[in-house]
Every structure is written in structure tokens, then in C-alpha cells.
């Protein structure tokens, strides 16, 4: 996903990464990881941190998936994931 975004240029949109994980790119070219989920019948999203598209700072896909897994485990216990 990160490579695809770099190749296509930073187009403002969300890129699905599976298991409720999304890479969101803004018009300014900044990127962040988030999960989208439902809790209590309402659609919600939780930011996981800045994405590392340059290879220098932020979360890489592997780390973002690990953070998403922790948040999604809370959902299995019927808890709203921590912010």
C-alpha cells in the first residue's frame, strides 16, 4: 500500500489495507493510519498515527497493523477501542 501511494502520488483518499485498516492521504500529502469500525451501532474511526511514506518517520504498515489488532481485540470484548 505504501509503495502504491508513493508510485501514484499522494492523492487525497483512503486506501484499504484489510482488517479494517486504512491509509488516509490528505490533499496536503500527509498520510495517517486509521481503523474504521462500528460500536454501539455507530460508525467510528480511530487514528493510529502518522504513516511513514518516506521511510524516515511515522508508522510502517507492520506497526500500524499491530496497533489496529490491539484496538480490534477491544471490540471483541465489546469495548470501545482506546484512543
mmCIF file of the C-alpha atoms, coordinates in Angstrom:
data_MODEL
# 
_entry.id   MODEL 
# 
loop_
_atom_site.group_PDB 
_atom_site.id 
_atom_site.type_symbol 
_atom_site.label_atom_id 
_atom_site.label_alt_id 
_atom_site.label_comp_id 
_atom_site.label_asym_id 
_atom_site.label_entity_id 
_atom_site.label_seq_id 
_atom_site.pdbx_PDB_ins_code 
_atom_site.Cartn_x 
_atom_site.Cartn_y 
_atom_site.Cartn_z 
_atom_site.occupancy 
_atom_site.B_iso_or_equiv 
_atom_site.pdbx_formal_charge 
_atom_site.auth_seq_id 
_atom_site.auth_comp_id 
_atom_site.auth_asym_id 
_atom_site.auth_atom_id 
_atom_site.pdbx_PDB_model_num 
ATOM 1  C CA . UNK A 1 1  ? 0.000   0.000  0.000  1.00 0.00 ? 1  UNK A CA 1 
ATOM 2  C CA . UNK A 1 2  ? 2.718   2.465  0.947  1.00 0.00 ? 2  UNK A CA 1 
ATOM 3  C CA . UNK A 1 3  ? 4.591   1.783  -2.296 1.00 0.00 ? 3  UNK A CA 1 
ATOM 4  C CA . UNK A 1 4  ? 1.398   2.112  -4.351 1.00 0.00 ? 4  UNK A CA 1 
ATOM 5  C CA . UNK A 1 5  ? 0.691   5.523  -2.784 1.00 0.00 ? 5  UNK A CA 1 
ATOM 6  C CA . UNK A 1 6  ? 4.258   6.678  -3.480 1.00 0.00 ? 6  UNK A CA 1 
ATOM 7  C CA . UNK A 1 7  ? 4.036   5.482  -7.100 1.00 0.00 ? 7  UNK A CA 1 
ATOM 8  C CA . UNK A 1 8  ? 0.643   7.090  -7.745 1.00 0.00 ? 8  UNK A CA 1 
ATOM 9  C CA . UNK A 1 9  ? 1.493   10.291 -5.918 1.00 0.00 ? 9  UNK A CA 1 
ATOM 10 C CA . UNK A 1 10 ? -0.238  11.413 -2.754 1.00 0.00 ? 10 UNK A CA 1 
ATOM 11 C CA . UNK A 1 11 ? -3.818  11.523 -3.972 1.00 0.00 ? 11 UNK A CA 1 
ATOM 12 C CA . UNK A 1 12 ? -6.308  12.598 -1.288 1.00 0.00 ? 12 UNK A CA 1 
ATOM 13 C CA . UNK A 1 13 ? -8.264  9.448  -0.468 1.00 0.00 ? 13 UNK A CA 1 
ATOM 14 C CA . UNK A 1 14 ? -8.384  6.379  1.753  1.00 0.00 ? 14 UNK A CA 1 
ATOM 15 C CA . UNK A 1 15 ? -6.591  3.226  0.736  1.00 0.00 ? 15 UNK A CA 1 
ATOM 16 C CA . UNK A 1 16 ? -7.896  -0.041 2.226  1.00 0.00 ? 16 UNK A CA 1 
ATOM 17 C CA . UNK A 1 17 ? -5.275  -2.307 3.770  1.00 0.00 ? 17 UNK A CA 1 
ATOM 18 C CA . UNK A 1 18 ? -7.560  -5.081 5.060  1.00 0.00 ? 18 UNK A CA 1 
ATOM 19 C CA . UNK A 1 19 ? -8.836  -5.965 8.534  1.00 0.00 ? 19 UNK A CA 1 
ATOM 20 C CA . UNK A 1 20 ? -10.451 -2.521 8.984  1.00 0.00 ? 20 UNK A CA 1 
ATOM 21 C CA . UNK A 1 21 ? -7.108  -0.720 8.487  1.00 0.00 ? 21 UNK A CA 1 
ATOM 22 C CA . UNK A 1 22 ? -6.964  2.290  6.165  1.00 0.00 ? 22 UNK A CA 1 
ATOM 23 C CA . UNK A 1 23 ? -4.237  4.626  4.953  1.00 0.00 ? 23 UNK A CA 1 
ATOM 24 C CA . UNK A 1 24 ? -5.704  8.108  4.689  1.00 0.00 ? 24 UNK A CA 1 
ATOM 25 C CA . UNK A 1 25 ? -3.919  10.654 2.488  1.00 0.00 ? 25 UNK A CA 1 
ATOM 26 C CA . UNK A 1 26 ? -4.877  14.344 2.649  1.00 0.00 ? 26 UNK A CA 1 
ATOM 27 C CA . UNK A 1 27 ? -4.724  16.955 -0.094 1.00 0.00 ? 27 UNK A CA 1 
ATOM 28 C CA . UNK A 1 28 ? -1.575  18.332 1.548  1.00 0.00 ? 28 UNK A CA 1 
ATOM 29 C CA . UNK A 1 29 ? 0.087   14.949 1.007  1.00 0.00 ? 29 UNK A CA 1 
ATOM 30 C CA . UNK A 1 30 ? 0.244   13.907 4.658  1.00 0.00 ? 30 UNK A CA 1 
ATOM 31 C CA . UNK A 1 31 ? -0.768  10.358 5.450  1.00 0.00 ? 31 UNK A CA 1 
ATOM 32 C CA . UNK A 1 32 ? -2.061  8.632  8.561  1.00 0.00 ? 32 UNK A CA 1 
ATOM 33 C CA . UNK A 1 33 ? -3.266  5.193  9.585  1.00 0.00 ? 33 UNK A CA 1 
ATOM 34 C CA . UNK A 1 34 ? -6.770  4.653  10.912 1.00 0.00 ? 34 UNK A CA 1 
ATOM 35 C CA . UNK A 1 35 ? -9.218  1.877  11.587 1.00 0.00 ? 35 UNK A CA 1 
ATOM 36 C CA . UNK A 1 36 ? -12.896 2.086  10.767 1.00 0.00 ? 36 UNK A CA 1 
ATOM 37 C CA . UNK A 1 37 ? -15.336 0.118  12.872 1.00 0.00 ? 37 UNK A CA 1 
ATOM 38 C CA . UNK A 1 38 ? -18.839 0.077  14.335 1.00 0.00 ? 38 UNK A CA 1 
ATOM 39 C CA . UNK A 1 39 ? -19.529 0.312  18.055 1.00 0.00 ? 39 UNK A CA 1 
ATOM 40 C CA . UNK A 1 40 ? -22.955 0.652  19.604 1.00 0.00 ? 40 UNK A CA 1 
ATOM 41 C CA . UNK A 1 41 ? -24.491 0.791  16.133 1.00 0.00 ? 41 UNK A CA 1 
ATOM 42 C CA . UNK A 1 42 ? -22.455 3.854  15.120 1.00 0.00 ? 42 UNK A CA 1 
ATOM 43 C CA . UNK A 1 43 ? -19.707 4.069  12.511 1.00 0.00 ? 43 UNK A CA 1 
ATOM 44 C CA . UNK A 1 44 ? -16.441 5.278  14.039 1.00 0.00 ? 44 UNK A CA 1 
ATOM 45 C CA . UNK A 1 45 ? -12.818 5.711  13.132 1.00 0.00 ? 45 UNK A CA 1 
ATOM 46 C CA . UNK A 1 46 ? -9.704  5.720  15.284 1.00 0.00 ? 46 UNK A CA 1 
ATOM 47 C CA . UNK A 1 47 ? -6.448  7.360  14.246 1.00 0.00 ? 47 UNK A CA 1 
ATOM 48 C CA . UNK A 1 48 ? -3.369  5.238  14.860 1.00 0.00 ? 48 UNK A CA 1 
ATOM 49 C CA . UNK A 1 49 ? -0.653  7.718  13.917 1.00 0.00 ? 49 UNK A CA 1 
ATOM 50 C CA . UNK A 1 50 ? 1.194   9.275  11.023 1.00 0.00 ? 50 UNK A CA 1 
ATOM 51 C CA . UNK A 1 51 ? 2.141   6.989  8.149  1.00 0.00 ? 51 UNK A CA 1 
ATOM 52 C CA . UNK A 1 52 ? 5.730   6.530  7.012  1.00 0.00 ? 52 UNK A CA 1 
ATOM 53 C CA . UNK A 1 53 ? 5.656   7.016  3.248  1.00 0.00 ? 53 UNK A CA 1 
ATOM 54 C CA . UNK A 1 54 ? 9.227   8.288  3.027  1.00 0.00 ? 54 UNK A CA 1 
ATOM 55 C CA . UNK A 1 55 ? 10.900  5.607  5.111  1.00 0.00 ? 55 UNK A CA 1 
ATOM 56 C CA . UNK A 1 56 ? 12.069  8.154  7.698  1.00 0.00 ? 56 UNK A CA 1 
ATOM 57 C CA . UNK A 1 57 ? 9.362   8.785  10.319 1.00 0.00 ? 57 UNK A CA 1 
ATOM 58 C CA . UNK A 1 58 ? 5.935   7.541  11.349 1.00 0.00 ? 58 UNK A CA 1 
ATOM 59 C CA . UNK A 1 59 ? 4.369   4.096  11.366 1.00 0.00 ? 59 UNK A CA 1 
ATOM 60 C CA . UNK A 1 60 ? 5.087   1.476  8.732  1.00 0.00 ? 60 UNK A CA 1 
ATOM 61 C CA . UNK A 1 61 ? 2.348   -0.928 7.672  1.00 0.00 ? 61 UNK A CA 1 
ATOM 62 C CA . UNK A 1 62 ? 3.510   -3.704 10.005 1.00 0.00 ? 62 UNK A CA 1 
ATOM 63 C CA . UNK A 1 63 ? 3.404   -1.438 13.075 1.00 0.00 ? 63 UNK A CA 1 
ATOM 64 C CA . UNK A 1 64 ? 0.040   0.019  12.042 1.00 0.00 ? 64 UNK A CA 1 
ATOM 65 C CA . UNK A 1 65 ? -1.413  -3.494 11.738 1.00 0.00 ? 65 UNK A CA 1 
ATOM 66 C CA . UNK A 1 66 ? -0.161  -4.348 15.231 1.00 0.00 ? 66 UNK A CA 1 
ATOM 67 C CA . UNK A 1 67 ? -1.810  -1.226 16.700 1.00 0.00 ? 67 UNK A CA 1 
ATOM 68 C CA . UNK A 1 68 ? -5.012  -1.982 14.783 1.00 0.00 ? 68 UNK A CA 1 
ATOM 69 C CA . UNK A 1 69 ? -5.075  -5.543 16.104 1.00 0.00 ? 69 UNK A CA 1 
ATOM 70 C CA . UNK A 1 70 ? -4.902  -4.286 19.709 1.00 0.00 ? 70 UNK A CA 1 
ATOM 71 C CA . UNK A 1 71 ? -7.801  -1.896 19.107 1.00 0.00 ? 71 UNK A CA 1 
ATOM 72 C CA . UNK A 1 72 ? -9.878  -4.529 17.324 1.00 0.00 ? 72 UNK A CA 1 
ATOM 73 C CA . UNK A 1 73 ? -9.347  -7.006 20.174 1.00 0.00 ? 73 UNK A CA 1 
ATOM 74 C CA . UNK A 1 74 ? -11.050 -4.484 22.469 1.00 0.00 ? 74 UNK A CA 1 
ATOM 75 C CA . UNK A 1 75 ? -14.047 -4.580 20.129 1.00 0.00 ? 75 UNK A CA 1 
ATOM 76 C CA . UNK A 1 76 ? -14.277 -8.334 20.554 1.00 0.00 ? 76 UNK A CA 1 
ATOM 77 C CA . UNK A 1 77 ? -14.729 -7.685 24.284 1.00 0.00 ? 77 UNK A CA 1 
ATOM 78 C CA . UNK A 1 78 ? -17.467 -5.166 23.375 1.00 0.00 ? 78 UNK A CA 1 
ATOM 79 C CA . UNK A 1 79 ? -15.342 -2.229 24.492 1.00 0.00 ? 79 UNK A CA 1 
ATOM 80 C CA . UNK A 1 80 ? -14.742 0.934  22.531 1.00 0.00 ? 80 UNK A CA 1 
ATOM 81 C CA . UNK A 1 81 ? -11.051 0.838  21.475 1.00 0.00 ? 81 UNK A CA 1 
ATOM 82 C CA . UNK A 1 82 ? -8.773  3.213  23.398 1.00 0.00 ? 82 UNK A CA 1 
ATOM 83 C CA . UNK A 1 83 ? -7.948  6.470  21.712 1.00 0.00 ? 83 UNK A CA 1 
# 
